[in-house]
mmCIF file of C-alpha atoms in Angstrom:
data_model
loop_
_atom_site.group_PDB
_atom_site.id
_atom_site.type_symbol
_atom_site.label_atom_id
_atom_site.label_comp_id
_atom_site.label_asym_id
_atom_site.label_seq_id
_atom_site.Cartn_x
_atom_site.Cartn_y
_atom_site.Cartn_z
ATOM 1 C CA GLU A 1 39.489 147.821 110.263
ATOM 2 C CA PRO A 2 41.996 145.908 112.396
ATOM 3 C CA GLU A 3 45.137 147.755 113.339
ATOM 4 C CA VAL A 4 48.338 147.375 115.279
ATOM 5 C CA THR A 5 48.404 149.369 118.487
ATOM 6 C CA GLN A 6 51.382 150.429 120.582
ATOM 7 C CA THR A 7 51.720 151.782 124.079
ATOM 8 C CA PRO A 8 52.890 154.137 125.319
ATOM 9 C CA SER A 9 53.058 156.696 122.545
ATOM 10 C CA HIS A 10 55.947 158.437 124.288
ATOM 11 C CA GLN A 11 58.271 157.093 126.966
ATOM 12 C CA VAL A 12 60.898 159.122 128.765
ATOM 13 C CA THR A 13 63.443 157.251 130.844
ATOM 14 C CA GLN A 14 66.786 157.734 132.530
ATOM 15 C CA MET A 15 69.916 156.131 131.140
ATOM 16 C CA GLY A 16 70.423 152.674 132.614
ATOM 17 C CA GLN A 17 66.757 152.059 133.296
ATOM 18 C CA GLU A 18 64.769 149.195 131.835
ATOM 19 C CA VAL A 19 61.896 149.939 129.483
ATOM 20 C CA ILE A 20 59.200 147.733 128.011
ATOM 21 C CA LEU A 21 57.460 148.798 124.844
ATOM 22 C CA ARG A 22 54.143 147.133 124.177
ATOM 23 C CA CYS A 23 52.389 146.203 120.985
ATOM 24 C CA VAL A 24 49.130 144.464 120.191
ATOM 25 C CA PRO A 25 49.407 142.959 116.692
ATOM 26 C CA ILE A 26 46.452 142.168 114.477
ATOM 27 C CA SER A 27 44.755 139.112 115.913
ATOM 28 C CA ASN A 28 45.141 136.574 113.061
ATOM 29 C CA HIS A 29 48.710 137.546 112.220
ATOM 30 C CA LEU A 30 51.542 135.120 112.817
ATOM 31 C CA TYR A 31 54.705 137.142 112.215
ATOM 32 C CA PHE A 32 55.800 140.043 114.362
ATOM 33 C CA TYR A 33 58.503 142.623 113.954
ATOM 34 C CA TRP A 34 60.188 145.518 115.684
ATOM 35 C CA TYR A 35 61.829 148.354 113.799
ATOM 36 C CA ARG A 36 63.311 151.590 115.018
ATOM 37 C CA GLN A 37 63.977 154.989 113.516
ATOM 38 C CA ILE A 38 66.540 157.285 115.071
ATOM 39 C CA LEU A 39 65.659 160.913 114.318
ATOM 40 C CA GLY A 40 66.787 161.817 110.829
ATOM 41 C CA GLN A 41 67.852 158.271 109.957
ATOM 42 C CA LYS A 42 66.391 155.276 108.173
ATOM 43 C CA VAL A 43 63.834 152.885 109.596
ATOM 44 C CA GLU A 44 65.943 149.922 110.733
ATOM 45 C CA PHE A 45 64.935 146.314 111.276
ATOM 46 C CA LEU A 46 65.523 145.004 114.785
ATOM 47 C CA VAL A 47 63.923 141.575 115.055
ATOM 48 C CA SER A 48 61.317 139.228 113.653
ATOM 49 C CA PHE A 49 59.375 136.726 115.743
ATOM 50 C CA TYR A 50 57.361 133.670 114.774
ATOM 51 C CA ASN A 51 56.014 130.674 116.633
ATOM 52 C CA ASN A 52 57.248 132.070 119.950
ATOM 53 C CA GLU A 53 60.832 132.445 118.941
ATOM 54 C CA ILE A 54 63.100 134.914 117.203
ATOM 55 C CA SER A 55 63.336 134.231 113.469
ATOM 56 C CA GLU A 56 65.906 136.825 112.590
ATOM 57 C CA LYS A 57 67.635 139.711 114.344
ATOM 58 C CA SER A 58 69.886 142.527 113.297
ATOM 59 C CA GLU A 59 73.264 143.519 114.689
ATOM 60 C CA ILE A 60 71.496 146.243 116.650
ATOM 61 C CA PHE A 61 69.525 143.636 118.600
ATOM 62 C CA ASP A 62 72.174 142.763 121.154
ATOM 63 C CA ASP A 63 71.881 141.231 124.613
ATOM 64 C CA GLN A 64 70.268 144.397 125.949
ATOM 65 C CA PHE A 65 67.184 143.705 123.865
ATOM 66 C CA SER A 66 64.612 140.970 124.234
ATOM 67 C CA VAL A 67 61.160 140.255 122.839
ATOM 68 C CA GLU A 68 58.291 138.286 124.220
ATOM 69 C CA ARG A 69 54.734 137.346 123.420
ATOM 70 C CA PRO A 70 53.578 136.779 126.981
ATOM 71 C CA ASP A 71 49.883 136.143 126.568
ATOM 72 C CA GLY A 72 49.006 135.432 122.953
ATOM 73 C CA SER A 73 47.973 138.994 122.204
ATOM 74 C CA ASN A 74 50.734 141.349 123.348
ATOM 75 C CA PHE A 75 54.189 141.522 121.795
ATOM 76 C CA THR A 76 56.785 143.349 123.849
ATOM 77 C CA LEU A 77 60.237 144.767 123.326
ATOM 78 C CA LYS A 78 62.393 145.119 126.425
ATOM 79 C CA ILE A 79 65.543 147.152 126.674
ATOM 80 C CA ARG A 80 67.348 146.133 129.868
ATOM 81 C CA SER A 81 69.653 149.082 130.437
ATOM 82 C CA THR A 82 68.895 151.981 128.175
ATOM 83 C CA LYS A 83 71.586 154.098 126.575
ATOM 84 C CA LEU A 84 71.336 157.589 125.151
ATOM 85 C CA GLU A 85 71.650 156.126 121.658
ATOM 86 C CA ASP A 86 68.522 154.041 122.187
ATOM 87 C CA SER A 87 66.460 157.209 121.807
ATOM 88 C CA ALA A 88 64.343 156.599 118.731
ATOM 89 C CA MET A 89 60.872 155.865 117.424
ATOM 90 C CA TYR A 90 60.115 152.161 117.784
ATOM 91 C CA PHE A 91 57.622 150.596 115.406
ATOM 92 C CA CYS A 92 55.906 147.275 115.837
ATOM 93 C CA ALA A 93 54.568 145.450 112.771
ATOM 94 C CA SER A 94 52.736 142.229 112.065
ATOM 95 C CA SER A 95 51.848 140.161 109.016
ATOM 96 C CA ARG A 96 49.957 136.998 108.209
ATOM 97 C CA GLN A 97 52.897 135.562 106.360
ATOM 98 C CA THR A 98 56.441 136.586 105.565
ATOM 99 C CA THR A 99 58.018 138.138 102.501
ATOM 100 C CA TYR A 100 55.386 139.483 100.151
ATOM 101 C CA ASN A 101 52.665 139.759 102.705
ATOM 102 C CA GLU A 102 52.000 143.282 103.819
ATOM 103 C CA GLN A 103 53.393 144.246 107.190
ATOM 104 C CA PHE A 104 50.953 146.386 109.155
ATOM 105 C CA PHE A 105 52.695 148.963 111.296
ATOM 106 C CA GLY A 106 51.671 150.512 114.565
ATOM 107 C CA PRO A 107 51.915 154.265 115.180
ATOM 108 C CA GLY A 108 55.166 153.889 117.084
ATOM 109 C CA THR A 109 56.523 154.631 120.546
ATOM 110 C CA ARG A 110 58.895 157.535 120.857
ATOM 111 C CA LEU A 111 61.566 156.592 123.408
ATOM 112 C CA THR A 112 63.624 159.390 124.907
ATOM 113 C CA VAL A 113 66.593 158.413 127.064
ATOM 114 C CA LEU A 114 67.977 161.195 129.266
ATOM 115 C CA ALA B 1 72.385 141.723 101.342
ATOM 116 C CA GLN B 2 69.847 144.347 100.369
ATOM 117 C CA SER B 3 69.780 148.109 100.343
ATOM 118 C CA VAL B 4 67.560 150.929 99.152
ATOM 119 C CA THR B 5 68.452 154.429 98.073
ATOM 120 C CA GLN B 6 65.854 157.150 97.760
ATOM 121 C CA LEU B 7 67.088 160.101 95.739
ATOM 122 C CA GLY B 8 65.952 163.345 97.293
ATOM 123 C CA SER B 9 65.087 163.656 100.955
ATOM 124 C CA HIS B 10 62.605 166.422 100.110
ATOM 125 C CA VAL B 11 60.414 166.818 97.033
ATOM 126 C CA SER B 12 58.132 169.790 96.522
ATOM 127 C CA VAL B 13 55.391 169.947 93.874
ATOM 128 C CA SER B 14 52.402 172.108 93.092
ATOM 129 C CA GLU B 15 48.900 170.768 93.486
ATOM 130 C CA GLY B 16 47.931 169.048 90.231
ATOM 131 C CA ALA B 17 51.527 168.433 89.167
ATOM 132 C CA LEU B 18 53.185 165.088 88.583
ATOM 133 C CA VAL B 19 54.684 163.391 91.606
ATOM 134 C CA LEU B 20 57.867 161.373 91.071
ATOM 135 C CA LEU B 21 59.695 159.837 94.015
ATOM 136 C CA ARG B 22 62.791 157.870 93.140
ATOM 137 C CA CYS B 23 63.895 154.553 94.584
ATOM 138 C CA ASN B 24 66.798 152.345 93.595
ATOM 139 C CA TYR B 25 67.502 149.029 95.213
ATOM 140 C CA SER B 26 70.273 146.522 95.523
ATOM 141 C CA SER B 27 69.535 142.881 96.205
ATOM 142 C CA SER B 28 71.484 139.657 95.838
ATOM 143 C CA VAL B 29 68.233 137.688 95.475
ATOM 144 C CA PRO B 30 65.014 138.446 93.611
ATOM 145 C CA PRO B 31 63.381 141.281 95.526
ATOM 146 C CA TYR B 32 59.961 142.187 96.667
ATOM 147 C CA LEU B 33 59.534 145.959 96.742
ATOM 148 C CA PHE B 34 57.203 148.179 98.709
ATOM 149 C CA TRP B 35 56.247 151.801 99.086
ATOM 150 C CA TYR B 36 54.951 152.941 102.445
ATOM 151 C CA VAL B 37 53.563 156.347 103.415
ATOM 152 C CA GLN B 38 53.686 157.931 106.842
ATOM 153 C CA TYR B 39 51.420 160.771 107.847
ATOM 154 C CA PRO B 40 52.293 162.799 110.946
ATOM 155 C CA ASN B 41 51.887 160.872 114.188
ATOM 156 C CA GLN B 42 50.793 157.740 112.375
ATOM 157 C CA GLY B 43 52.359 154.407 111.499
ATOM 158 C CA LEU B 44 53.604 153.330 108.105
ATOM 159 C CA GLN B 45 50.832 152.483 105.650
ATOM 160 C CA LEU B 46 51.392 150.333 102.579
ATOM 161 C CA LEU B 47 50.813 152.175 99.290
ATOM 162 C CA LEU B 48 51.723 149.357 96.926
ATOM 163 C CA LYS B 49 53.947 146.323 96.499
ATOM 164 C CA TYR B 50 55.771 144.465 93.751
ATOM 165 C CA THR B 51 55.903 140.707 94.186
ATOM 166 C CA SER B 52 57.157 139.490 90.783
ATOM 167 C CA ALA B 53 53.837 139.643 88.941
ATOM 168 C CA ALA B 54 53.108 142.715 86.799
ATOM 169 C CA THR B 55 55.970 145.187 86.660
ATOM 170 C CA LEU B 56 53.590 148.160 86.762
ATOM 171 C CA VAL B 57 51.918 148.164 90.125
ATOM 172 C CA LYS B 58 48.932 150.280 91.069
ATOM 173 C CA GLY B 59 48.315 151.244 94.664
ATOM 174 C CA ILE B 60 46.016 153.296 96.782
ATOM 175 C CA ASN B 61 45.296 157.001 96.359
ATOM 176 C CA GLY B 62 46.201 156.992 92.650
ATOM 177 C CA PHE B 63 49.858 156.055 93.112
ATOM 178 C CA GLU B 64 51.685 153.591 90.937
ATOM 179 C CA ALA B 65 55.226 152.287 90.573
ATOM 180 C CA GLU B 66 57.125 150.446 87.883
ATOM 181 C CA PHE B 67 59.689 147.756 88.601
ATOM 182 C CA LYS B 68 62.622 148.064 86.199
ATOM 183 C CA LYS B 69 65.098 145.274 86.769
ATOM 184 C CA SER B 70 67.632 146.640 84.282
ATOM 185 C CA GLU B 71 67.725 149.938 86.174
ATOM 186 C CA THR B 72 67.218 148.391 89.646
ATOM 187 C CA SER B 73 64.557 151.000 90.188
ATOM 188 C CA PHE B 74 61.071 151.181 91.621
ATOM 189 C CA HIS B 75 60.031 154.817 91.273
ATOM 190 C CA LEU B 76 56.708 155.997 92.659
ATOM 191 C CA THR B 77 54.497 158.274 90.569
ATOM 192 C CA LYS B 78 51.149 159.995 90.694
ATOM 193 C CA PRO B 79 49.864 162.003 87.729
ATOM 194 C CA SER B 80 48.281 164.802 89.749
ATOM 195 C CA ALA B 81 49.295 165.732 93.287
ATOM 196 C CA HIS B 82 46.727 166.539 95.914
ATOM 197 C CA MET B 83 47.272 168.481 99.113
ATOM 198 C CA SER B 84 46.450 165.341 101.083
ATOM 199 C CA ASP B 85 49.467 163.577 99.535
ATOM 200 C CA ALA B 86 51.834 165.599 101.714
ATOM 201 C CA ALA B 87 53.598 163.004 103.858
ATOM 202 C CA GLU B 88 56.831 161.043 104.119
ATOM 203 C CA TYR B 89 57.283 158.157 101.706
ATOM 204 C CA PHE B 90 59.485 155.131 102.257
ATOM 205 C CA CYS B 91 60.689 152.597 99.733
ATOM 206 C CA ALA B 92 61.535 149.159 101.122
ATOM 207 C CA VAL B 93 62.851 145.826 99.881
ATOM 208 C CA SER B 94 62.603 142.292 101.176
ATOM 209 C CA ALA B 95 63.911 139.012 99.870
ATOM 210 C CA ALA B 96 61.537 137.041 97.689
ATOM 211 C CA ALA B 97 60.232 133.673 98.824
ATOM 212 C CA GLY B 98 62.944 131.104 99.131
ATOM 213 C CA GLY B 99 65.407 133.449 100.717
ATOM 214 C CA THR B 100 66.578 133.107 104.273
ATOM 215 C CA SER B 101 65.035 136.358 105.403
ATOM 216 C CA TYR B 102 61.823 136.048 107.388
ATOM 217 C CA GLY B 103 60.140 139.063 105.840
ATOM 218 C CA LYS B 104 62.679 141.595 107.069
ATOM 219 C CA LEU B 105 62.162 144.942 105.361
ATOM 220 C CA THR B 106 65.116 147.139 104.473
ATOM 221 C CA PHE B 107 64.064 150.765 104.115
ATOM 222 C CA GLY B 108 65.335 153.767 102.260
ATOM 223 C CA GLN B 109 65.867 157.002 104.152
ATOM 224 C CA GLY B 110 62.490 158.420 103.202
ATOM 225 C CA THR B 111 61.340 161.319 101.046
ATOM 226 C CA ILE B 112 59.204 164.116 102.441
ATOM 227 C CA LEU B 113 56.673 165.258 99.877
ATOM 228 C CA THR B 114 55.379 168.818 100.139
ATOM 229 C CA VAL B 115 52.431 169.911 98.008
ATOM 230 C CA HIS B 116 51.917 173.628 97.374
ATOM 231 C CA PRO B 117 48.516 175.103 96.522
#
């Protein structure tokens, strides 16, 4: 059964460093998403991506964040200069279509910023 | 704007007992509603979804949910809990087709279900 994969499973970084979180969506999916969950809080939407551009982004997704689909299979989230408050579980998801189509989630990357 | 409230961050039931996880939503446009389950160290897995067809929706693992527009609710139930149901459950809402949202899901805070033998 196809699945969304994410690497690494756990990333530890120093404040101010750049991190890149990687995701491989399901191959025939067209819509891609990043969500995050700070410990003890809700899963929050960060950004959606379609046709090589951002479709929608939340207030959280400021200039420190960027997304890219560099090679037609990977989907990456970059945080340019990490802050302590960026520590969270980051989930990638993909779907064939928007709205009612199921979003398939990856297992997440736990980011710890020291 | 959309929001989801899950009543009860922790629910504990005995094996074989009824499971009821509560979800209320707020949406300015017709909603699509989802329940996801997360097992330890795994991603979110879709249990079931409401997309404006039947109001009683059946999902995997014996779960079902009923969309009640008058109550703005989408509670998740299972007649008889199994030990393997222990997990965290998330209710989520997205805007129905025709909205400006590109499939963005808004989640509730999650409910941890514990099943006792």
